Amino acid sequence: MVYTETKRKEFTIINSKKKSPAGVDESKCYRSKKQGDATEKIAEVCRESKDAHITVYGGDGSVYESVNAIMNAGAGDTALLTVVPFGTGNDFVRSLPEKESFEKKIDLIKFGNRYCANILNVGFDCDVVATTEKLKKLKLVKGALAYAIGVVVTLFKKIGKNLEIEFTLEDGTVEYEKGNFLLCAVANGKYYGGGFMCAPNAELDDGILDVILVQKISRLRFATFVGGYKKGLHVTPDGKVAQKYASIAKYKRCTAVKFKGLERLCADGELIPCSEADISVVHNAITIVR
């Protein structure tokens, strides 16, 4: 580990129904019992020890619970969080450094009194998550496969959402969009959906939200778009929308985004019913270590 402190309270939580990870002594761990249990337990630990080191074995939902617990306990500036991928999608960790060990301050996306670490999305993607959750109940459909099938199933339902969106750009300029949109992803990390690179230029620590907005398109046009979208080819390295997708997609770098006209949003894979959302970035909110 990078850090050298020896007096931190160590707390390890396994947020999964799977067997124990190899080499882990479960007698020294806490296994969460239901959704929300990890949030309550981690918050309790962090309230008692603001500089606790939390290690969580789980997926993106576990990351969501962990960061909300740490922030709501007032320990964002002091606690450490280690995420060991042990879920289905494990998209958040794809944006972390590949080094064997590191200590890194990262941003969080704030909406209302909640936080997410990776990506907040509305529209088609949100509907796909809802469908995917149902598919995961089938024994042979898991992880990225469930998401891929969820995309196909959702595509045959009604697509497109009438939204009003306000963007505060990184230079302080405010822009507005109103219309029928396929999806909008507000990204801190690069990946979601088991490996879809929706925000190839996103960085976890730059104080900026990468926002990808896609107009409602035909199912045929979607078929020609989704492959490049998954590979991150819709946005160029210099921050432009690739010419192939310029007529249907927009890319903005923002510090805040507001939505009206929602039915729900999806934050790190967690579905949350709402009609409006006021979203901002919290710079250097929490410390991730490996």
PDB file of C-alpha atoms in Angstrom:
ATOM      1  CA  MET A   1       0.000   0.000   0.000  1.00  0.00           C
ATOM      2  CA  VAL A   2       1.099   3.587  -0.634  1.00  0.00           C
ATOM      3  CA  TYR A   3      -0.087   5.003   2.681  1.00  0.00           C
ATOM      4  CA  THR A   4       2.003   4.477   5.827  1.00  0.00           C
ATOM      5  CA  GLU A   5      -0.425   5.216   8.664  1.00  0.00           C
ATOM      6  CA  THR A   6      -0.772   2.287  11.067  1.00  0.00           C
ATOM      7  CA  LYS A   7      -3.463   3.599  13.427  1.00  0.00           C
ATOM      8  CA  ARG A   8      -6.329   3.654  10.953  1.00  0.00           C
ATOM      9  CA  LYS A   9      -9.318   1.470  11.721  1.00  0.00           C
ATOM     10  CA  GLU A  10      -9.453  -1.242   9.061  1.00  0.00           C
ATOM     11  CA  PHE A  11     -12.891  -2.408   7.972  1.00  0.00           C
ATOM     12  CA  THR A  12     -13.525  -4.937   5.202  1.00  0.00           C
ATOM     13  CA  ILE A  13     -16.967  -5.594   3.790  1.00  0.00           C
ATOM     14  CA  ILE A  14     -18.058  -8.191   1.250  1.00  0.00           C
ATOM     15  CA  ASN A  15     -21.133  -6.885  -0.538  1.00  0.00           C
ATOM     16  CA  SER A  16     -22.052  -9.988  -2.439  1.00  0.00           C
ATOM     17  CA  LYS A  17     -23.798 -13.338  -2.096  1.00  0.00           C
ATOM     18  CA  LYS A  18     -20.873 -15.021  -3.805  1.00  0.00           C
ATOM     19  CA  LYS A  19     -18.382 -17.265  -2.065  1.00  0.00           C
ATOM     20  CA  SER A  20     -15.609 -15.530  -0.173  1.00  0.00           C
ATOM     21  CA  PRO A  21     -12.801 -14.073  -2.328  1.00  0.00           C
ATOM     22  CA  ALA A  22      -9.692 -16.239  -2.512  1.00  0.00           C
ATOM     23  CA  GLY A  23      -7.296 -15.606   0.348  1.00  0.00           C
ATOM     24  CA  VAL A  24      -9.775 -13.582   2.421  1.00  0.00           C
ATOM     25  CA  ASP A  25     -10.490 -14.562   6.017  1.00  0.00           C
ATOM     26  CA  GLU A  26     -14.219 -13.939   6.208  1.00  0.00           C
ATOM     27  CA  SER A  27     -14.142 -14.159   9.998  1.00  0.00           C
ATOM     28  CA  LYS A  28     -12.443 -10.743   9.888  1.00  0.00           C
ATOM     29  CA  CYS A  29     -14.928  -9.272   7.396  1.00  0.00           C
ATOM     30  CA  TYR A  30     -18.497  -8.064   7.445  1.00  0.00           C
ATOM     31  CA  ARG A  31     -20.817  -9.518   4.816  1.00  0.00           C
ATOM     32  CA  SER A  32     -23.694  -7.237   3.890  1.00  0.00           C
ATOM     33  CA  LYS A  33     -27.106  -8.804   4.251  1.00  0.00           C
ATOM     34  CA  LYS A  34     -29.265  -6.682   1.941  1.00  0.00           C
ATOM     35  CA  GLN A  35     -29.241  -3.571  -0.239  1.00  0.00           C
ATOM     36  CA  GLY A  36     -28.416  -0.532   1.879  1.00  0.00           C
ATOM     37  CA  ASP A  37     -26.784  -2.571   4.622  1.00  0.00           C
ATOM     38  CA  ALA A  38     -23.291  -1.654   3.402  1.00  0.00           C
ATOM     39  CA  THR A  39     -24.201   2.046   3.479  1.00  0.00           C
ATOM     40  CA  GLU A  40     -25.371   1.849   7.075  1.00  0.00           C
ATOM     41  CA  LYS A  41     -22.420  -0.203   8.300  1.00  0.00           C
ATOM     42  CA  ILE A  42     -19.709   1.843   6.549  1.00  0.00           C
ATOM     43  CA  ALA A  43     -21.294   5.109   7.736  1.00  0.00           C
ATOM     44  CA  GLU A  44     -21.305   3.764  11.285  1.00  0.00           C
ATOM     45  CA  VAL A  45     -17.606   2.871  11.053  1.00  0.00           C
ATOM     46  CA  CYS A  46     -16.707   6.264   9.555  1.00  0.00           C
ATOM     47  CA  ARG A  47     -18.637   8.209  12.170  1.00  0.00           C
ATOM     48  CA  GLU A  48     -16.668   6.398  14.864  1.00  0.00           C
ATOM     49  CA  SER A  49     -13.320   6.657  13.029  1.00  0.00           C
ATOM     50  CA  LYS A  50     -13.205   9.485  10.459  1.00  0.00           C
ATOM     51  CA  ASP A  51      -9.885   8.222   9.086  1.00  0.00           C
ATOM     52  CA  ALA A  52     -10.979   4.591   8.694  1.00  0.00           C
ATOM     53  CA  HIS A  53      -9.715   2.524   5.792  1.00  0.00           C
ATOM     54  CA  ILE A  54     -12.666   0.805   4.121  1.00  0.00           C
ATOM     55  CA  THR A  55     -12.075  -2.156   1.817  1.00  0.00           C
ATOM     56  CA  VAL A  56     -15.121  -3.242  -0.165  1.00  0.00           C
ATOM     57  CA  TYR A  57     -15.431  -6.403  -2.243  1.00  0.00           C
ATOM     58  CA  GLY A  58     -18.229  -5.775  -4.716  1.00  0.00           C
ATOM     59  CA  GLY A  59     -19.361  -4.151  -7.950  1.00  0.00           C
ATOM     60  CA  ASP A  60     -20.484  -0.672  -8.927  1.00  0.00           C
ATOM     61  CA  GLY A  61     -23.480  -0.798  -6.600  1.00  0.00           C
ATOM     62  CA  SER A  62     -21.060  -1.439  -3.739  1.00  0.00           C
ATOM     63  CA  VAL A  63     -19.018   1.598  -4.780  1.00  0.00           C
ATOM     64  CA  TYR A  64     -22.212   3.671  -4.774  1.00  0.00           C
ATOM     65  CA  GLU A  65     -23.093   2.544  -1.255  1.00  0.00           C
ATOM     66  CA  SER A  66     -19.533   3.098  -0.015  1.00  0.00           C
ATOM     67  CA  VAL A  67     -19.051   6.660  -1.273  1.00  0.00           C
ATOM     68  CA  ASN A  68     -22.465   7.729   0.011  1.00  0.00           C
ATOM     69  CA  ALA A  69     -21.699   6.260   3.420  1.00  0.00           C
ATOM     70  CA  ILE A  70     -18.293   7.957   3.640  1.00  0.00           C
ATOM     71  CA  MET A  71     -19.566  11.344   2.459  1.00  0.00           C
ATOM     72  CA  ASN A  72     -22.686  11.342   4.631  1.00  0.00           C
ATOM     73  CA  ALA A  73     -20.547  10.437   7.641  1.00  0.00           C
ATOM     74  CA  GLY A  74     -18.428  13.528   6.972  1.00  0.00           C
ATOM     75  CA  ALA A  75     -15.314  11.447   6.313  1.00  0.00           C
ATOM     76  CA  GLY A  76     -14.649  12.338   2.673  1.00  0.00           C
ATOM     77  CA  ASP A  77     -11.450  14.228   3.498  1.00  0.00           C
ATOM     78  CA  THR A  78     -10.067  11.638   5.892  1.00  0.00           C
ATOM     79  CA  ALA A  79     -11.197   8.090   5.107  1.00  0.00           C
ATOM     80  CA  LEU A  80      -9.577   5.784   2.571  1.00  0.00           C
ATOM     81  CA  LEU A  81     -11.489   3.476   0.232  1.00  0.00           C
ATOM     82  CA  THR A  82     -10.185   0.369  -1.513  1.00  0.00           C
ATOM     83  CA  VAL A  83     -12.433  -1.238  -4.124  1.00  0.00           C
ATOM     84  CA  VAL A  84     -11.803  -4.864  -5.022  1.00  0.00           C
ATOM     85  CA  PRO A  85     -13.872  -5.810  -8.107  1.00  0.00           C
ATOM     86  CA  PHE A  86     -16.193  -8.610  -7.054  1.00  0.00           C
ATOM     87  CA  GLY A  87     -19.434  -7.711  -8.810  1.00  0.00           C
ATOM     88  CA  THR A  88     -20.897  -8.155 -12.284  1.00  0.00           C
ATOM     89  CA  GLY A  89     -20.015  -5.036 -14.293  1.00  0.00           C
ATOM     90  CA  ASN A  90     -17.088  -3.658 -12.256  1.00  0.00           C
ATOM     91  CA  ASP A  91     -17.003  -0.563 -14.474  1.00  0.00           C
ATOM     92  CA  PHE A  92     -15.732   1.988 -11.954  1.00  0.00           C
ATOM     93  CA  VAL A  93     -12.414   0.221 -11.404  1.00  0.00           C
ATOM     94  CA  ARG A  94     -11.711   0.264 -15.164  1.00  0.00           C
ATOM     95  CA  SER A  95     -10.991   4.005 -14.858  1.00  0.00           C
ATOM     96  CA  LEU A  96      -8.567   3.613 -11.943  1.00  0.00           C
ATOM     97  CA  PRO A  97      -4.776   3.530 -12.470  1.00  0.00           C
ATOM     98  CA  GLU A  98      -3.428   0.145 -13.505  1.00  0.00           C
ATOM     99  CA  LYS A  99      -0.574   0.436 -10.995  1.00  0.00           C
ATOM    100  CA  GLU A 100      -0.205  -2.276  -8.385  1.00  0.00           C
ATOM    101  CA  SER A 101      -0.529   0.369  -5.669  1.00  0.00           C
ATOM    102  CA  PHE A 102      -1.624   4.009  -5.640  1.00  0.00           C
ATOM    103  CA  GLU A 103      -3.318   6.695  -3.582  1.00  0.00           C
ATOM    104  CA  LYS A 104      -5.642   8.964  -5.566  1.00  0.00           C
ATOM    105  CA  LYS A 105      -8.104  11.745  -4.767  1.00  0.00           C
ATOM    106  CA  ILE A 106     -11.139  11.458  -7.029  1.00  0.00           C
ATOM    107  CA  ASP A 107     -14.197  13.577  -7.773  1.00  0.00           C
ATOM    108  CA  LEU A 108     -17.775  12.546  -7.122  1.00  0.00           C
ATOM    109  CA  ILE A 109     -21.025  13.402  -8.883  1.00  0.00           C
ATOM    110  CA  LYS A 110     -23.525  14.959  -6.474  1.00  0.00           C
ATOM    111  CA  PHE A 111     -27.292  14.988  -7.023  1.00  0.00           C
ATOM    112  CA  GLY A 112     -29.555  16.091  -4.215  1.00  0.00           C
ATOM    113  CA  ASN A 113     -28.046  14.625  -1.063  1.00  0.00           C
ATOM    114  CA  ARG A 114     -26.575  11.629  -2.882  1.00  0.00           C
ATOM    115  CA  TYR A 115     -23.313  10.893  -4.644  1.00  0.00           C
ATOM    116  CA  CYS A 116     -22.038   8.576  -7.332  1.00  0.00           C
ATOM    117  CA  ALA A 117     -18.464   7.817  -8.329  1.00  0.00           C
ATOM    118  CA  ASN A 118     -18.730   6.681 -11.915  1.00  0.00           C
ATOM    119  CA  ILE A 119     -21.630   7.639 -14.203  1.00  0.00           C
ATOM    120  CA  LEU A 120     -25.136   9.052 -13.868  1.00  0.00           C
ATOM    121  CA  ASN A 121     -27.375   8.453 -16.858  1.00  0.00           C
ATOM    122  CA  VAL A 122     -30.936   9.042 -18.033  1.00  0.00           C
ATOM    123  CA  GLY A 123     -33.067   7.878 -20.921  1.00  0.00           C
ATOM    124  CA  PHE A 124     -32.326   4.720 -22.882  1.00  0.00           C
ATOM    125  CA  ASP A 125     -29.417   3.638 -20.672  1.00  0.00           C
ATOM    126  CA  CYS A 126     -31.586   3.939 -17.590  1.00  0.00           C
ATOM    127  CA  ASP A 127     -34.261   1.769 -19.195  1.00  0.00           C
ATOM    128  CA  VAL A 128     -31.603  -0.781 -20.129  1.00  0.00           C
ATOM    129  CA  VAL A 129     -30.509  -1.034 -16.492  1.00  0.00           C
ATOM    130  CA  ALA A 130     -34.096  -1.686 -15.429  1.00  0.00           C
ATOM    131  CA  THR A 131     -34.398  -4.434 -18.035  1.00  0.00           C
ATOM    132  CA  THR A 132     -30.985  -5.847 -17.135  1.00  0.00           C
ATOM    133  CA  GLU A 133     -31.954  -6.179 -13.473  1.00  0.00           C
ATOM    134  CA  LYS A 134     -34.807  -8.434 -14.523  1.00  0.00           C
ATOM    135  CA  LEU A 135     -32.548 -10.474 -16.812  1.00  0.00           C
ATOM    136  CA  LYS A 136     -29.981 -11.029 -14.049  1.00  0.00           C
ATOM    137  CA  LYS A 137     -32.558 -13.104 -12.219  1.00  0.00           C
ATOM    138  CA  LEU A 138     -32.130 -15.717 -14.952  1.00  0.00           C
ATOM    139  CA  LYS A 139     -29.362 -18.155 -13.973  1.00  0.00           C
ATOM    140  CA  LEU A 140     -27.545 -18.149 -17.325  1.00  0.00           C
ATOM    141  CA  VAL A 141     -27.678 -14.407 -17.977  1.00  0.00           C
ATOM    142  CA  LYS A 142     -25.083 -12.459 -16.001  1.00  0.00           C
ATOM    143  CA  GLY A 143     -22.804  -9.410 -16.168  1.00  0.00           C
ATOM    144  CA  ALA A 144     -22.002  -7.871 -19.537  1.00  0.00           C
ATOM    145  CA  LEU A 145     -24.165 -10.454 -21.316  1.00  0.00           C
ATOM    146  CA  ALA A 146     -27.207  -9.354 -19.332  1.00  0.00           C
ATOM    147  CA  TYR A 147     -26.538  -5.712 -20.257  1.00  0.00           C
ATOM    148  CA  ALA A 148     -26.058  -6.544 -23.958  1.00  0.00           C
ATOM    149  CA  ILE A 149     -29.335  -8.469 -24.044  1.00  0.00           C
ATOM    150  CA  GLY A 150     -30.959  -5.638 -22.101  1.00  0.00           C
ATOM    151  CA  VAL A 151     -29.951  -3.208 -24.852  1.00  0.00           C
ATOM    152  CA  VAL A 152     -31.646  -5.364 -27.507  1.00  0.00           C
ATOM    153  CA  VAL A 153     -34.813  -5.897 -25.463  1.00  0.00           C
ATOM    154  CA  THR A 154     -35.129  -2.194 -24.601  1.00  0.00           C
ATOM    155  CA  LEU A 155     -34.594  -1.229 -28.217  1.00  0.00           C
ATOM    156  CA  PHE A 156     -37.903  -2.851 -29.128  1.00  0.00           C
ATOM    157  CA  LYS A 157     -39.783  -0.749 -26.590  1.00  0.00           C
ATOM    158  CA  LYS A 158     -40.673   2.927 -26.920  1.00  0.00           C
ATOM    159  CA  ILE A 159     -37.452   4.940 -26.956  1.00  0.00           C
ATOM    160  CA  GLY A 160     -36.789   8.650 -26.574  1.00  0.00           C
ATOM    161  CA  LYS A 161     -37.456  11.027 -23.658  1.00  0.00           C
ATOM    162  CA  ASN A 162     -38.674  14.631 -23.806  1.00  0.00           C
ATOM    163  CA  LEU A 163     -36.192  16.489 -21.633  1.00  0.00           C
ATOM    164  CA  GLU A 164     -35.152  19.995 -20.701  1.00  0.00           C
ATOM    165  CA  ILE A 165     -31.451  20.199 -19.848  1.00  0.00           C
ATOM    166  CA  GLU A 166     -29.286  23.029 -18.533  1.00  0.00           C
ATOM    167  CA  PHE A 167     -25.516  22.673 -18.841  1.00  0.00           C
ATOM    168  CA  THR A 168     -22.989  24.798 -16.950  1.00  0.00           C
ATOM    169  CA  LEU A 169     -19.798  24.487 -18.992  1.00  0.00           C
ATOM    170  CA  GLU A 170     -16.304  24.511 -17.500  1.00  0.00           C
ATOM    171  CA  ASP A 171     -15.844  28.190 -18.456  1.00  0.00           C
ATOM    172  CA  GLY A 172     -19.076  29.143 -16.653  1.00  0.00           C
ATOM    173  CA  THR A 173     -21.188  29.484 -19.811  1.00  0.00           C
ATOM    174  CA  VAL A 174     -24.733  28.134 -19.468  1.00  0.00           C
ATOM    175  CA  GLU A 175     -26.344  26.296 -22.394  1.00  0.00           C
ATOM    176  CA  TYR A 176     -29.811  24.805 -22.792  1.00  0.00           C
ATOM    177  CA  GLU A 177     -31.176  21.850 -24.738  1.00  0.00           C
ATOM    178  CA  LYS A 178     -34.813  20.870 -25.107  1.00  0.00           C
ATOM    179  CA  GLY A 179     -36.171  18.023 -27.181  1.00  0.00           C
ATOM    180  CA  ASN A 180     -36.619  14.291 -27.591  1.00  0.00           C
ATOM    181  CA  PHE A 181     -33.397  12.526 -26.639  1.00  0.00           C
ATOM    182  CA  LEU A 182     -32.286   8.923 -26.716  1.00  0.00           C
ATOM    183  CA  LEU A 183     -29.907   9.229 -23.773  1.00  0.00           C
ATOM    184  CA  CYS A 184     -27.685  11.488 -21.726  1.00  0.00           C
ATOM    185  CA  ALA A 185     -24.708  10.254 -19.720  1.00  0.00           C
ATOM    186  CA  VAL A 186     -23.046  12.453 -17.087  1.00  0.00           C
ATOM    187  CA  ALA A 187     -19.676  10.858 -16.545  1.00  0.00           C
ATOM    188  CA  ASN A 188     -16.892  10.968 -14.000  1.00  0.00           C
ATOM    189  CA  GLY A 189     -15.442   7.634 -15.153  1.00  0.00           C
ATOM    190  CA  LYS A 190     -15.137   6.223 -18.658  1.00  0.00           C
ATOM    191  CA  TYR A 191     -17.173   3.000 -18.629  1.00  0.00           C
ATOM    192  CA  TYR A 192     -20.573   1.596 -17.768  1.00  0.00           C
ATOM    193  CA  GLY A 193     -22.782  -1.332 -18.762  1.00  0.00           C
ATOM    194  CA  GLY A 194     -20.035  -3.918 -18.442  1.00  0.00           C
ATOM    195  CA  GLY A 195     -17.481  -2.181 -20.649  1.00  0.00           C
ATOM    196  CA  PHE A 196     -19.314   0.443 -22.748  1.00  0.00           C
ATOM    197  CA  MET A 197     -16.826   3.332 -23.077  1.00  0.00           C
ATOM    198  CA  CYS A 198     -19.366   6.130 -23.157  1.00  0.00           C
ATOM    199  CA  ALA A 199     -16.906   8.821 -21.991  1.00  0.00           C
ATOM    200  CA  PRO A 200     -13.446   8.009 -23.391  1.00  0.00           C
ATOM    201  CA  ASN A 201     -11.923  11.341 -22.280  1.00  0.00           C
ATOM    202  CA  ALA A 202     -13.294  11.344 -18.742  1.00  0.00           C
ATOM    203  CA  GLU A 203     -10.875  11.571 -15.821  1.00  0.00           C
ATOM    204  CA  LEU A 204     -11.819  10.809 -12.228  1.00  0.00           C
ATOM    205  CA  ASP A 205      -9.887  13.765 -10.810  1.00  0.00           C
ATOM    206  CA  ASP A 206     -10.198  16.686 -13.262  1.00  0.00           C
ATOM    207  CA  GLY A 207     -13.125  18.487 -11.605  1.00  0.00           C
ATOM    208  CA  ILE A 208     -15.175  18.145 -14.801  1.00  0.00           C
ATOM    209  CA  LEU A 209     -18.208  16.090 -15.808  1.00  0.00           C
ATOM    210  CA  ASP A 210     -18.063  14.671 -19.324  1.00  0.00           C
ATOM    211  CA  VAL A 211     -21.593  14.792 -20.747  1.00  0.00           C
ATOM    212  CA  ILE A 212     -22.703  12.840 -23.808  1.00  0.00           C
ATOM    213  CA  LEU A 213     -26.115  13.721 -25.265  1.00  0.00           C
ATOM    214  CA  VAL A 214     -27.662  11.666 -28.076  1.00  0.00           C
ATOM    215  CA  GLN A 215     -30.797  12.677 -29.975  1.00  0.00           C
ATOM    216  CA  LYS A 216     -33.642  10.247 -30.514  1.00  0.00           C
ATOM    217  CA  ILE A 217     -32.759   8.172 -33.564  1.00  0.00           C
ATOM    218  CA  SER A 218     -34.314   5.344 -35.521  1.00  0.00           C
ATOM    219  CA  ARG A 219     -33.618   1.769 -34.538  1.00  0.00           C
ATOM    220  CA  LEU A 220     -31.678   1.314 -37.768  1.00  0.00           C
ATOM    221  CA  ARG A 221     -29.493   4.335 -37.005  1.00  0.00           C
ATOM    222  CA  PHE A 222     -29.024   3.030 -33.488  1.00  0.00           C
ATOM    223  CA  ALA A 223     -27.625  -0.196 -34.880  1.00  0.00           C
ATOM    224  CA  THR A 224     -24.916   1.760 -36.702  1.00  0.00           C
ATOM    225  CA  PHE A 225     -24.191   3.897 -33.628  1.00  0.00           C
ATOM    226  CA  VAL A 226     -24.012   1.459 -30.730  1.00  0.00           C
ATOM    227  CA  GLY A 227     -20.854  -0.372 -31.868  1.00  0.00           C
ATOM    228  CA  GLY A 228     -18.792   2.813 -32.035  1.00  0.00           C
ATOM    229  CA  TYR A 229     -20.365   4.061 -28.804  1.00  0.00           C
ATOM    230  CA  LYS A 230     -19.317   0.920 -26.971  1.00  0.00           C
ATOM    231  CA  LYS A 231     -15.725   1.330 -28.164  1.00  0.00           C
ATOM    232  CA  GLY A 232     -15.643   5.056 -27.347  1.00  0.00           C
ATOM    233  CA  LEU A 233     -15.263   6.078 -30.992  1.00  0.00           C
ATOM    234  CA  HIS A 234     -18.011   8.736 -30.840  1.00  0.00           C
ATOM    235  CA  VAL A 235     -15.663  11.237 -29.127  1.00  0.00           C
ATOM    236  CA  THR A 236     -12.182  11.992 -30.432  1.00  0.00           C
ATOM    237  CA  PRO A 237      -9.126  12.355 -28.150  1.00  0.00           C
ATOM    238  CA  ASP A 238      -9.126  16.140 -28.712  1.00  0.00           C
ATOM    239  CA  GLY A 239     -12.695  16.460 -27.400  1.00  0.00           C
ATOM    240  CA  LYS A 240     -14.754  16.563 -30.600  1.00  0.00           C
ATOM    241  CA  VAL A 241     -17.692  14.433 -31.640  1.00  0.00           C
ATOM    242  CA  ALA A 242     -16.502  12.110 -34.387  1.00  0.00           C
ATOM    243  CA  GLN A 243     -17.750  13.241 -37.797  1.00  0.00           C
ATOM    244  CA  LYS A 244     -19.661  10.006 -38.261  1.00  0.00           C
ATOM    245  CA  TYR A 245     -21.865  10.856 -35.265  1.00  0.00           C
ATOM    246  CA  ALA A 246     -21.855  14.662 -35.392  1.00  0.00           C
ATOM    247  CA  SER A 247     -25.472  14.896 -36.554  1.00  0.00           C
ATOM    248  CA  ILE A 248     -26.872  12.960 -33.589  1.00  0.00           C
ATOM    249  CA  ALA A 249     -24.499  13.421 -30.628  1.00  0.00           C
ATOM    250  CA  LYS A 250     -23.100  16.273 -28.551  1.00  0.00           C
ATOM    251  CA  TYR A 251     -20.219  16.255 -26.089  1.00  0.00           C
ATOM    252  CA  LYS A 252     -19.905  18.846 -23.327  1.00  0.00           C
ATOM    253  CA  ARG A 253     -17.488  19.347 -20.431  1.00  0.00           C
ATOM    254  CA  CYS A 254     -19.495  20.666 -17.492  1.00  0.00           C
ATOM    255  CA  THR A 255     -19.374  21.505 -13.815  1.00  0.00           C
ATOM    256  CA  ALA A 256     -23.142  21.142 -13.395  1.00  0.00           C
ATOM    257  CA  VAL A 257     -26.170  19.752 -15.241  1.00  0.00           C
ATOM    258  CA  LYS A 258     -29.903  20.138 -14.527  1.00  0.00           C
ATOM    259  CA  PHE A 259     -32.660  17.900 -15.900  1.00  0.00           C
ATOM    260  CA  LYS A 260     -36.423  18.331 -16.101  1.00  0.00           C
ATOM    261  CA  GLY A 261     -38.882  15.797 -17.483  1.00  0.00           C
ATOM    262  CA  LEU A 262     -37.366  12.660 -15.984  1.00  0.00           C
ATOM    263  CA  GLU A 263     -39.075   9.497 -14.836  1.00  0.00           C
ATOM    264  CA  ARG A 264     -35.937   8.186 -13.143  1.00  0.00           C
ATOM    265  CA  LEU A 265     -32.176   8.312 -13.310  1.00  0.00           C
ATOM    266  CA  CYS A 266     -29.489   5.696 -12.886  1.00  0.00           C
ATOM    267  CA  ALA A 267     -26.462   6.394 -10.668  1.00  0.00           C
ATOM    268  CA  ASP A 268     -23.698   3.774 -10.719  1.00  0.00           C
ATOM    269  CA  GLY A 269     -26.295   1.197 -11.719  1.00  0.00           C
ATOM    270  CA  GLU A 270     -28.790   2.187  -9.009  1.00  0.00           C
ATOM    271  CA  LEU A 271     -32.246   3.202 -10.275  1.00  0.00           C
ATOM    272  CA  ILE A 272     -33.760   6.254  -8.562  1.00  0.00           C
ATOM    273  CA  PRO A 273     -37.262   7.612  -9.434  1.00  0.00           C
ATOM    274  CA  CYS A 274     -37.326  11.400  -9.918  1.00  0.00           C
ATOM    275  CA  SER A 275     -38.788  14.088 -12.177  1.00  0.00           C
ATOM    276  CA  GLU A 276     -35.919  16.578 -11.874  1.00  0.00           C
ATOM    277  CA  ALA A 277     -32.218  16.372 -11.045  1.00  0.00           C
ATOM    278  CA  ASP A 278     -29.682  19.026 -10.084  1.00  0.00           C
ATOM    279  CA  ILE A 279     -26.224  17.567 -10.643  1.00  0.00           C
ATOM    280  CA  SER A 280     -22.788  18.958  -9.807  1.00  0.00           C
ATOM    281  CA  VAL A 281     -19.203  17.781  -9.400  1.00  0.00           C
ATOM    282  CA  VAL A 282     -17.456  17.608  -6.038  1.00  0.00           C
ATOM    283  CA  HIS A 283     -13.736  17.965  -6.747  1.00  0.00           C
ATOM    284  CA  ASN A 284     -11.251  15.815  -4.783  1.00  0.00           C
ATOM    285  CA  ALA A 285     -14.097  14.422  -2.707  1.00  0.00           C
ATOM    286  CA  ILE A 286     -12.684  11.084  -1.597  1.00  0.00           C
ATOM    287  CA  THR A 287      -9.420   9.099  -1.575  1.00  0.00           C
ATOM    288  CA  ILE A 288      -9.083   5.742  -3.328  1.00  0.00           C
ATOM    289  CA  VAL A 289      -6.127   3.505  -2.506  1.00  0.00           C
ATOM    290  CA  ARG A 290      -4.867   0.160  -3.668  1.00  0.00           C
TER     291      ARG A 290
END
